[in-house]
Amino acid sequence: LAKTTQPISMDSYEGQEVNITCSHNNIATNDYITWYQQFPSQGPRFIIQGYKTKVTNEVASLFIPADRKSSTLSLPRVSLSDTAVYYCLVGATIYNQGGKLIFGQGTELSVKP
Amino acid sequence: GAVVSQHPSRVICKSGTSVKIECRSLDFQATTMFWYRQFPKQSLMLMATSNEGSKATYEQGVEKDKFLINHASLTLSTLTVTSAHPEDSSFYICSARDVTGQGDTEAFFGQGTRLTVV
C-alpha cells in the first residue's frame, strides 16, 4: 500500500481556509485517495474521496494533480469544531489488500478563535 | 448514512480477565470488518481483518490467541481481549465495509471502545 506523508500539525484561525497536503509518491493506478477526520475518543469519520482532478462536497474539497503523487484537502472557513486529526489514506479501494485501510500519522489541526 | 455501532463504549476490567467488544453494522451487510487499536496521541494501528464465516487475518505482531476475533454473521464481529493486562489498555475501534459490490466504498467506523485494565 502506498505510504503517505502529511504535516504532523497545523494551526489556523476561525474563518480561514485550511489546506492540508499529503504526499503519496508510490500511488498505484487503482488507488483512491481518501481523507478521514477524527475527534478525540471517537472513531474516524469519512470526509471525502477522489481519484483525480477535483472533488467537492458539502464539507471539503480535494485537489489531486495530474501525476496523483500528492493531494490537498481544503477546508473552507474553518471553525473551532474543525479542530481534529485529519488522515490521508491511499489504496482504500476494495481491489487492494481486501479493502483494508492503513492509517498514517495524520495531521493535527488546531483552530483558534 | 451507514452506521457502525460499537459496544461498550467504555470498559474497565481487572488484570487477567477477558473483555469482549462488539461491532455491529446497523443498516448494511459487512462482509469484512476491521479492528484497530489506538494509543494516546498515536494513529490507528490495524490489528486484524475479520471476514464473515472464516478465520480472521491478523497483522504482523498481533497475537491471535490474545485478541480473539469472531465474525459469525454479516452484521456482527466481536473482539475478545483475553487475559488482559494494563498494557492492553487502549482505544479499540472497528470498521466495516461491504466489499462485495462494484466500485469503491467508504469505510464506516464505530465510535470506539476505551479499555482500561487495572
PDB file of N, CA and C in Angstrom, chain B residues 17-93:
ATOM      1  N   THR B  17      -8.478 -10.824  33.440  1.00  0.00           N
ATOM      2  CA  THR B  17      -9.818 -11.169  32.948  1.00  0.00           C
ATOM      3  C   THR B  17      -9.896 -10.916  31.450  1.00  0.00           C
ATOM      4  N   SER B  18     -11.014 -11.367  30.861  1.00  0.00           N
ATOM      5  CA  SER B  18     -11.227 -11.183  29.421  1.00  0.00           C
ATOM      6  C   SER B  18     -12.350 -10.188  29.181  1.00  0.00           C
ATOM      7  N   VAL B  19     -12.242  -9.491  28.090  1.00  0.00           N
ATOM      8  CA  VAL B  19     -13.232  -8.478  27.736  1.00  0.00           C
ATOM      9  C   VAL B  19     -13.659  -8.664  26.288  1.00  0.00           C
ATOM     10  N   LYS B  20     -14.970  -8.605  26.048  1.00  0.00           N
ATOM     11  CA  LYS B  20     -15.492  -8.737  24.687  1.00  0.00           C
ATOM     12  C   LYS B  20     -16.046  -7.413  24.206  1.00  0.00           C
ATOM     13  N   ILE B  21     -15.667  -7.065  22.997  1.00  0.00           N
ATOM     14  CA  ILE B  21     -16.151  -5.825  22.371  1.00  0.00           C
ATOM     15  C   ILE B  21     -16.938  -6.218  21.122  1.00  0.00           C
ATOM     16  N   GLU B  22     -18.121  -5.637  20.965  1.00  0.00           N
ATOM     17  CA  GLU B  22     -18.969  -5.953  19.822  1.00  0.00           C
ATOM     18  C   GLU B  22     -18.965  -4.834  18.794  1.00  0.00           C
ATOM     19  N   CYS B  23     -19.035  -5.222  17.545  1.00  0.00           N
ATOM     20  CA  CYS B  23     -19.115  -4.263  16.443  1.00  0.00           C
ATOM     21  C   CYS B  23     -20.234  -4.708  15.515  1.00  0.00           C
ATOM     22  N   ARG B  24     -21.213  -3.847  15.351  1.00  0.00           N
ATOM     23  CA  ARG B  24     -22.370  -4.180  14.518  1.00  0.00           C
ATOM     24  C   ARG B  24     -22.558  -3.179  13.393  1.00  0.00           C
ATOM     25  N   SER B  25     -22.836  -3.688  12.203  1.00  0.00           N
ATOM     26  CA  SER B  25     -23.247  -2.813  11.107  1.00  0.00           C
ATOM     27  C   SER B  25     -24.771  -2.783  11.138  1.00  0.00           C
ATOM     28  N   LEU B  26     -25.330  -1.588  11.282  1.00  0.00           N
ATOM     29  CA  LEU B  26     -26.760  -1.480  11.568  1.00  0.00           C
ATOM     30  C   LEU B  26     -27.656  -1.492  10.339  1.00  0.00           C
ATOM     31  N   ASP B  27     -27.178  -1.014   9.221  1.00  0.00           N
ATOM     32  CA  ASP B  27     -28.069  -0.950   8.058  1.00  0.00           C
ATOM     33  C   ASP B  27     -27.419  -1.426   6.770  1.00  0.00           C
ATOM     34  N   PHE B  28     -26.384  -2.222   6.921  1.00  0.00           N
ATOM     35  CA  PHE B  28     -25.790  -2.833   5.732  1.00  0.00           C
ATOM     36  C   PHE B  28     -25.086  -4.109   6.163  1.00  0.00           C
ATOM     37  N   GLN B  29     -24.819  -4.939   5.192  1.00  0.00           N
ATOM     38  CA  GLN B  29     -24.147  -6.193   5.478  1.00  0.00           C
ATOM     39  C   GLN B  29     -22.650  -6.014   5.271  1.00  0.00           C
ATOM     40  N   ALA B  30     -21.926  -6.263   6.324  1.00  0.00           N
ATOM     41  CA  ALA B  30     -20.479  -6.057   6.293  1.00  0.00           C
ATOM     42  C   ALA B  30     -19.789  -7.404   6.131  1.00  0.00           C
ATOM     43  N   THR B  31     -19.415  -7.696   4.927  1.00  0.00           N
ATOM     44  CA  THR B  31     -18.708  -8.952   4.711  1.00  0.00           C
ATOM     45  C   THR B  31     -17.319  -8.915   5.324  1.00  0.00           C
ATOM     46  N   THR B  32     -16.798  -7.723   5.488  1.00  0.00           N
ATOM     47  CA  THR B  32     -15.474  -7.562   6.078  1.00  0.00           C
ATOM     48  C   THR B  32     -15.500  -6.476   7.138  1.00  0.00           C
ATOM     49  N   MET B  33     -14.921  -6.768   8.271  1.00  0.00           N
ATOM     50  CA  MET B  33     -14.759  -5.782   9.327  1.00  0.00           C
ATOM     51  C   MET B  33     -13.301  -5.734   9.733  1.00  0.00           C
ATOM     52  N   PHE B  34     -12.903  -4.586  10.247  1.00  0.00           N
ATOM     53  CA  PHE B  34     -11.517  -4.373  10.630  1.00  0.00           C
ATOM     54  C   PHE B  34     -11.449  -3.917  12.084  1.00  0.00           C
ATOM     55  N   TRP B  35     -10.413  -4.350  12.769  1.00  0.00           N
ATOM     56  CA  TRP B  35     -10.206  -3.924  14.148  1.00  0.00           C
ATOM     57  C   TRP B  35      -8.899  -3.163  14.261  1.00  0.00           C
ATOM     58  N   TYR B  36      -8.999  -2.009  14.926  1.00  0.00           N
ATOM     59  CA  TYR B  36      -7.843  -1.152  15.123  1.00  0.00           C
ATOM     60  C   TYR B  36      -7.626  -0.924  16.615  1.00  0.00           C
ATOM     61  N   ARG B  37      -6.395  -0.538  16.909  1.00  0.00           N
ATOM     62  CA  ARG B  37      -6.065  -0.124  18.262  1.00  0.00           C
ATOM     63  C   ARG B  37      -5.362   1.228  18.162  1.00  0.00           C
ATOM     64  N   GLN B  38      -5.669   2.096  19.098  1.00  0.00           N
ATOM     65  CA  GLN B  38      -5.076   3.426  19.056  1.00  0.00           C
ATOM     66  C   GLN B  38      -4.634   3.832  20.453  1.00  0.00           C
ATOM     67  N   PHE B  39      -3.344   4.093  20.583  1.00  0.00           N
ATOM     68  CA  PHE B  39      -2.806   4.594  21.842  1.00  0.00           C
ATOM     69  C   PHE B  39      -2.842   6.118  21.813  1.00  0.00           C
ATOM     70  N   PRO B  40      -2.780   6.744  23.000  1.00  0.00           N
ATOM     71  CA  PRO B  40      -2.872   8.210  23.069  1.00  0.00           C
ATOM     72  C   PRO B  40      -1.861   8.908  22.163  1.00  0.00           C
ATOM     73  N   LYS B  41      -2.333   9.884  21.441  1.00  0.00           N
ATOM     74  CA  LYS B  41      -1.506  10.718  20.569  1.00  0.00           C
ATOM     75  C   LYS B  41      -0.873   9.932  19.419  1.00  0.00           C
ATOM     76  N   GLN B  42      -1.408   8.762  19.142  1.00  0.00           N
ATOM     77  CA  GLN B  42      -0.886   7.974  18.026  1.00  0.00           C
ATOM     78  C   GLN B  42      -1.991   7.695  17.015  1.00  0.00           C
ATOM     79  N   SER B  43      -1.568   7.204  15.873  1.00  0.00           N
ATOM     80  CA  SER B  43      -2.523   6.889  14.816  1.00  0.00           C
ATOM     81  C   SER B  43      -3.192   5.540  15.074  1.00  0.00           C
ATOM     82  N   LEU B  44      -4.162   5.212  14.264  1.00  0.00           N
ATOM     83  CA  LEU B  44      -4.814   3.916  14.361  1.00  0.00           C
ATOM     84  C   LEU B  44      -3.898   2.842  13.801  1.00  0.00           C
ATOM     85  N   MET B  45      -3.806   1.745  14.514  1.00  0.00           N
ATOM     86  CA  MET B  45      -2.998   0.625  14.049  1.00  0.00           C
ATOM     87  C   MET B  45      -3.932  -0.555  13.751  1.00  0.00           C
ATOM     88  N   LEU B  46      -3.872  -1.016  12.521  1.00  0.00           N
ATOM     89  CA  LEU B  46      -4.715  -2.138  12.131  1.00  0.00           C
ATOM     90  C   LEU B  46      -4.242  -3.402  12.844  1.00  0.00           C
ATOM     91  N   MET B  47      -5.192  -4.075  13.508  1.00  0.00           N
ATOM     92  CA  MET B  47      -4.862  -5.308  14.207  1.00  0.00           C
ATOM     93  C   MET B  47      -5.186  -6.534  13.354  1.00  0.00           C
ATOM     94  N   ALA B  48      -6.392  -6.517  12.780  1.00  0.00           N
ATOM     95  CA  ALA B  48      -6.826  -7.707  12.054  1.00  0.00           C
ATOM     96  C   ALA B  48      -7.983  -7.379  11.136  1.00  0.00           C
ATOM     97  N   THR B  49      -8.145  -8.237  10.146  1.00  0.00           N
ATOM     98  CA  THR B  49      -9.264  -8.162   9.214  1.00  0.00           C
ATOM     99  C   THR B  49     -10.168  -9.345   9.479  1.00  0.00           C
ATOM    100  N   SER B  50     -11.433  -9.057   9.682  1.00  0.00           N
ATOM    101  CA  SER B  50     -12.392 -10.084  10.059  1.00  0.00           C
ATOM    102  C   SER B  50     -13.334 -10.349   8.890  1.00  0.00           C
ATOM    103  N   ASN B  51     -13.327 -11.579   8.392  1.00  0.00           N
ATOM    104  CA  ASN B  51     -14.191 -11.954   7.278  1.00  0.00           C
ATOM    105  C   ASN B  51     -15.308 -12.877   7.752  1.00  0.00           C
ATOM    106  N   GLU B  52     -16.514 -12.587   7.361  1.00  0.00           N
ATOM    107  CA  GLU B  52     -17.669 -13.364   7.782  1.00  0.00           C
ATOM    108  C   GLU B  52     -17.533 -14.828   7.391  1.00  0.00           C
ATOM    109  N   GLY B  53     -17.646 -15.693   8.362  1.00  0.00           N
ATOM    110  CA  GLY B  53     -17.611 -17.120   8.119  1.00  0.00           C
ATOM    111  C   GLY B  53     -16.244 -17.744   7.963  1.00  0.00           C
ATOM    112  N   SER B  54     -15.207 -16.960   8.145  1.00  0.00           N
ATOM    113  CA  SER B  54     -13.864 -17.526   8.042  1.00  0.00           C
ATOM    114  C   SER B  54     -12.961 -16.943   9.131  1.00  0.00           C
ATOM    115  N   LYS B  55     -11.775 -17.476   9.219  1.00  0.00           N
ATOM    116  CA  LYS B  55     -10.844 -17.007  10.246  1.00  0.00           C
ATOM    117  C   LYS B  55     -10.346 -15.597   9.937  1.00  0.00           C
ATOM    118  N   ALA B  56     -10.097 -14.862  11.004  1.00  0.00           N
ATOM    119  CA  ALA B  56      -9.580 -13.506  10.827  1.00  0.00           C
ATOM    120  C   ALA B  56      -8.125 -13.553  10.372  1.00  0.00           C
ATOM    121  N   THR B  57      -7.742 -12.505   9.686  1.00  0.00           N
ATOM    122  CA  THR B  57      -6.353 -12.336   9.252  1.00  0.00           C
ATOM    123  C   THR B  57      -5.708 -11.280  10.127  1.00  0.00           C
ATOM    124  N   TYR B  58      -4.655 -11.669  10.834  1.00  0.00           N
ATOM    125  CA  TYR B  58      -4.013 -10.766  11.775  1.00  0.00           C
ATOM    126  C   TYR B  58      -2.800 -10.085  11.141  1.00  0.00           C
ATOM    127  N   GLU B  59      -2.586  -8.846  11.530  1.00  0.00           N
ATOM    128  CA  GLU B  59      -1.411  -8.120  11.077  1.00  0.00           C
ATOM    129  C   GLU B  59      -0.185  -8.627  11.836  1.00  0.00           C
ATOM    130  N   GLN B  60       0.945  -8.414  11.239  1.00  0.00           N
ATOM    131  CA  GLN B  60       2.191  -8.871  11.841  1.00  0.00           C
ATOM    132  C   GLN B  60       2.369  -8.276  13.222  1.00  0.00           C
ATOM    133  N   GLY B  61       2.730  -9.122  14.180  1.00  0.00           N
ATOM    134  CA  GLY B  61       2.977  -8.645  15.530  1.00  0.00           C
ATOM    135  C   GLY B  61       1.765  -8.682  16.444  1.00  0.00           C
ATOM    136  N   VAL B  62       0.593  -8.994  15.915  1.00  0.00           N
ATOM    137  CA  VAL B  62      -0.622  -9.053  16.728  1.00  0.00           C
ATOM    138  C   VAL B  62      -0.872 -10.506  17.120  1.00  0.00           C
ATOM    139  N   GLU B  63      -0.994 -10.768  18.409  1.00  0.00           N
ATOM    140  CA  GLU B  63      -1.172 -12.129  18.893  1.00  0.00           C
ATOM    141  C   GLU B  63      -2.613 -12.600  18.688  1.00  0.00           C
ATOM    142  N   LYS B  64      -2.785 -13.585  17.837  1.00  0.00           N
ATOM    143  CA  LYS B  64      -4.138 -14.041  17.533  1.00  0.00           C
ATOM    144  C   LYS B  64      -4.779 -14.777  18.700  1.00  0.00           C
ATOM    145  N   ASP B  65      -3.967 -15.373  19.574  1.00  0.00           N
ATOM    146  CA  ASP B  65      -4.533 -16.079  20.722  1.00  0.00           C
ATOM    147  C   ASP B  65      -4.926 -15.125  21.840  1.00  0.00           C
ATOM    148  N   LYS B  66      -4.427 -13.923  21.797  1.00  0.00           N
ATOM    149  CA  LYS B  66      -4.770 -12.935  22.803  1.00  0.00           C
ATOM    150  C   LYS B  66      -5.962 -12.096  22.367  1.00  0.00           C
ATOM    151  N   PHE B  67      -6.011 -11.797  21.102  1.00  0.00           N
ATOM    152  CA  PHE B  67      -7.094 -10.979  20.552  1.00  0.00           C
ATOM    153  C   PHE B  67      -7.949 -11.874  19.639  1.00  0.00           C
ATOM    154  N   LEU B  68      -8.965 -12.462  20.247  1.00  0.00           N
ATOM    155  CA  LEU B  68      -9.824 -13.394  19.522  1.00  0.00           C
ATOM    156  C   LEU B  68     -10.905 -12.638  18.765  1.00  0.00           C
ATOM    157  N   ILE B  69     -11.003 -12.923  17.482  1.00  0.00           N
ATOM    158  CA  ILE B  69     -11.980 -12.247  16.647  1.00  0.00           C
ATOM    159  C   ILE B  69     -12.944 -13.258  16.060  1.00  0.00           C
ATOM    160  N   ASN B  70     -14.221 -12.955  16.156  1.00  0.00           N
ATOM    161  CA  ASN B  70     -15.269 -13.804  15.611  1.00  0.00           C
ATOM    162  C   ASN B  70     -16.204 -12.966  14.765  1.00  0.00           C
ATOM    163  N   HIS B  71     -16.460 -13.431  13.561  1.00  0.00           N
ATOM    164  CA  HIS B  71     -17.348 -12.706  12.636  1.00  0.00           C
ATOM    165  C   HIS B  71     -18.411 -13.691  12.163  1.00  0.00           C
ATOM    166  N   ALA B  72     -19.330 -13.985  13.071  1.00  0.00           N
ATOM    167  CA  ALA B  72     -20.289 -15.068  12.848  1.00  0.00           C
ATOM    168  C   ALA B  72     -21.421 -14.706  11.906  1.00  0.00           C
ATOM    169  N   SER B  73     -21.696 -13.411  11.757  1.00  0.00           N
ATOM    170  CA  SER B  73     -22.792 -13.017  10.870  1.00  0.00           C
ATOM    171  C   SER B  73     -22.362 -11.811  10.050  1.00  0.00           C
ATOM    172  N   LEU B  74     -23.191 -11.427   9.101  1.00  0.00           N
ATOM    173  CA  LEU B  74     -22.856 -10.313   8.218  1.00  0.00           C
ATOM    174  C   LEU B  74     -23.000  -8.956   8.888  1.00  0.00           C
ATOM    175  N   THR B  75     -23.482  -8.946  10.131  1.00  0.00           N
ATOM    176  CA  THR B  75     -23.663  -7.672  10.813  1.00  0.00           C
ATOM    177  C   THR B  75     -22.959  -7.607  12.155  1.00  0.00           C
ATOM    178  N   LEU B  76     -22.237  -8.640  12.532  1.00  0.00           N
ATOM    179  CA  LEU B  76     -21.621  -8.644  13.867  1.00  0.00           C
ATOM    180  C   LEU B  76     -20.233  -9.259  13.856  1.00  0.00           C
ATOM    181  N   SER B  77     -19.297  -8.521  14.425  1.00  0.00           N
ATOM    182  CA  SER B  77     -17.958  -9.039  14.670  1.00  0.00           C
ATOM    183  C   SER B  77     -17.619  -8.729  16.123  1.00  0.00           C
ATOM    184  N   THR B  78     -16.922  -9.648  16.777  1.00  0.00           N
ATOM    185  CA  THR B  78     -16.536  -9.410  18.158  1.00  0.00           C
ATOM    186  C   THR B  78     -15.030  -9.567  18.326  1.00  0.00           C
ATOM    187  N   LEU B  79     -14.494  -8.748  19.208  1.00  0.00           N
ATOM    188  CA  LEU B  79     -13.079  -8.818  19.574  1.00  0.00           C
ATOM    189  C   LEU B  79     -13.021  -9.122  21.058  1.00  0.00           C
ATOM    190  N   THR B  80     -12.364 -10.211  21.409  1.00  0.00           N
ATOM    191  CA  THR B  80     -12.199 -10.559  22.819  1.00  0.00           C
ATOM    192  C   THR B  80     -10.734 -10.414  23.194  1.00  0.00           C
ATOM    193  N   VAL B  81     -10.476  -9.572  24.160  1.00  0.00           N
ATOM    194  CA  VAL B  81      -9.127  -9.413  24.687  1.00  0.00           C
ATOM    195  C   VAL B  81      -9.006 -10.387  25.853  1.00  0.00           C
ATOM    196  N   THR B  82      -8.225 -11.416  25.663  1.00  0.00           N
ATOM    197  CA  THR B  82      -8.121 -12.457  26.684  1.00  0.00           C
ATOM    198  C   THR B  82      -6.969 -12.157  27.648  1.00  0.00           C
ATOM    199  N   SER B  83      -7.181 -12.536  28.909  1.00  0.00           N
ATOM    200  CA  SER B  83      -6.168 -12.332  29.940  1.00  0.00           C
ATOM    201  C   SER B  83      -5.555 -10.933  29.818  1.00  0.00           C
ATOM    202  N   ALA B  84      -6.425  -9.957  29.945  1.00  0.00           N
ATOM    203  CA  ALA B  84      -5.999  -8.566  29.721  1.00  0.00           C
ATOM    204  C   ALA B  84      -4.980  -8.112  30.765  1.00  0.00           C
ATOM    205  N   HIS B  85      -4.059  -7.297  30.319  1.00  0.00           N
ATOM    206  CA  HIS B  85      -3.061  -6.700  31.201  1.00  0.00           C
ATOM    207  C   HIS B  85      -3.066  -5.186  31.007  1.00  0.00           C
ATOM    208  N   PRO B  86      -2.502  -4.451  31.937  1.00  0.00           N
ATOM    209  CA  PRO B  86      -2.526  -2.989  31.818  1.00  0.00           C
ATOM    210  C   PRO B  86      -2.016  -2.465  30.486  1.00  0.00           C
ATOM    211  N   GLU B  87      -1.042  -3.148  29.892  1.00  0.00           N
ATOM    212  CA  GLU B  87      -0.511  -2.683  28.597  1.00  0.00           C
ATOM    213  C   GLU B  87      -1.498  -2.850  27.448  1.00  0.00           C
ATOM    214  N   ASP B  88      -2.586  -3.583  27.701  1.00  0.00           N
ATOM    215  CA  ASP B  88      -3.641  -3.717  26.685  1.00  0.00           C
ATOM    216  C   ASP B  88      -4.620  -2.546  26.740  1.00  0.00           C
ATOM    217  N   SER B  89      -4.469  -1.713  27.736  1.00  0.00           N
ATOM    218  CA  SER B  89      -5.336  -0.534  27.840  1.00  0.00           C
ATOM    219  C   SER B  89      -5.129   0.338  26.613  1.00  0.00           C
ATOM    220  N   SER B  90      -6.217   0.620  25.920  1.00  0.00           N
ATOM    221  CA  SER B  90      -6.118   1.358  24.670  1.00  0.00           C
ATOM    222  C   SER B  90      -7.519   1.698  24.182  1.00  0.00           C
ATOM    223  N   PHE B  91      -7.567   2.357  23.051  1.00  0.00           N
ATOM    224  CA  PHE B  91      -8.829   2.686  22.388  1.00  0.00           C
ATOM    225  C   PHE B  91      -8.971   1.736  21.218  1.00  0.00           C
ATOM    226  N   TYR B  92     -10.000   0.900  21.238  1.00  0.00           N
ATOM    227  CA  TYR B  92     -10.205  -0.089  20.187  1.00  0.00           C
ATOM    228  C   TYR B  92     -11.342   0.370  19.282  1.00  0.00           C
ATOM    229  N   ILE B  93     -11.084   0.338  17.976  1.00  0.00           N
ATOM    230  CA  ILE B  93     -12.053   0.846  17.009  1.00  0.00           C
ATOM    231  C   ILE B  93     -12.303  -0.201  15.930  1.00  0.00           C
TER     232      ILE B  93
END
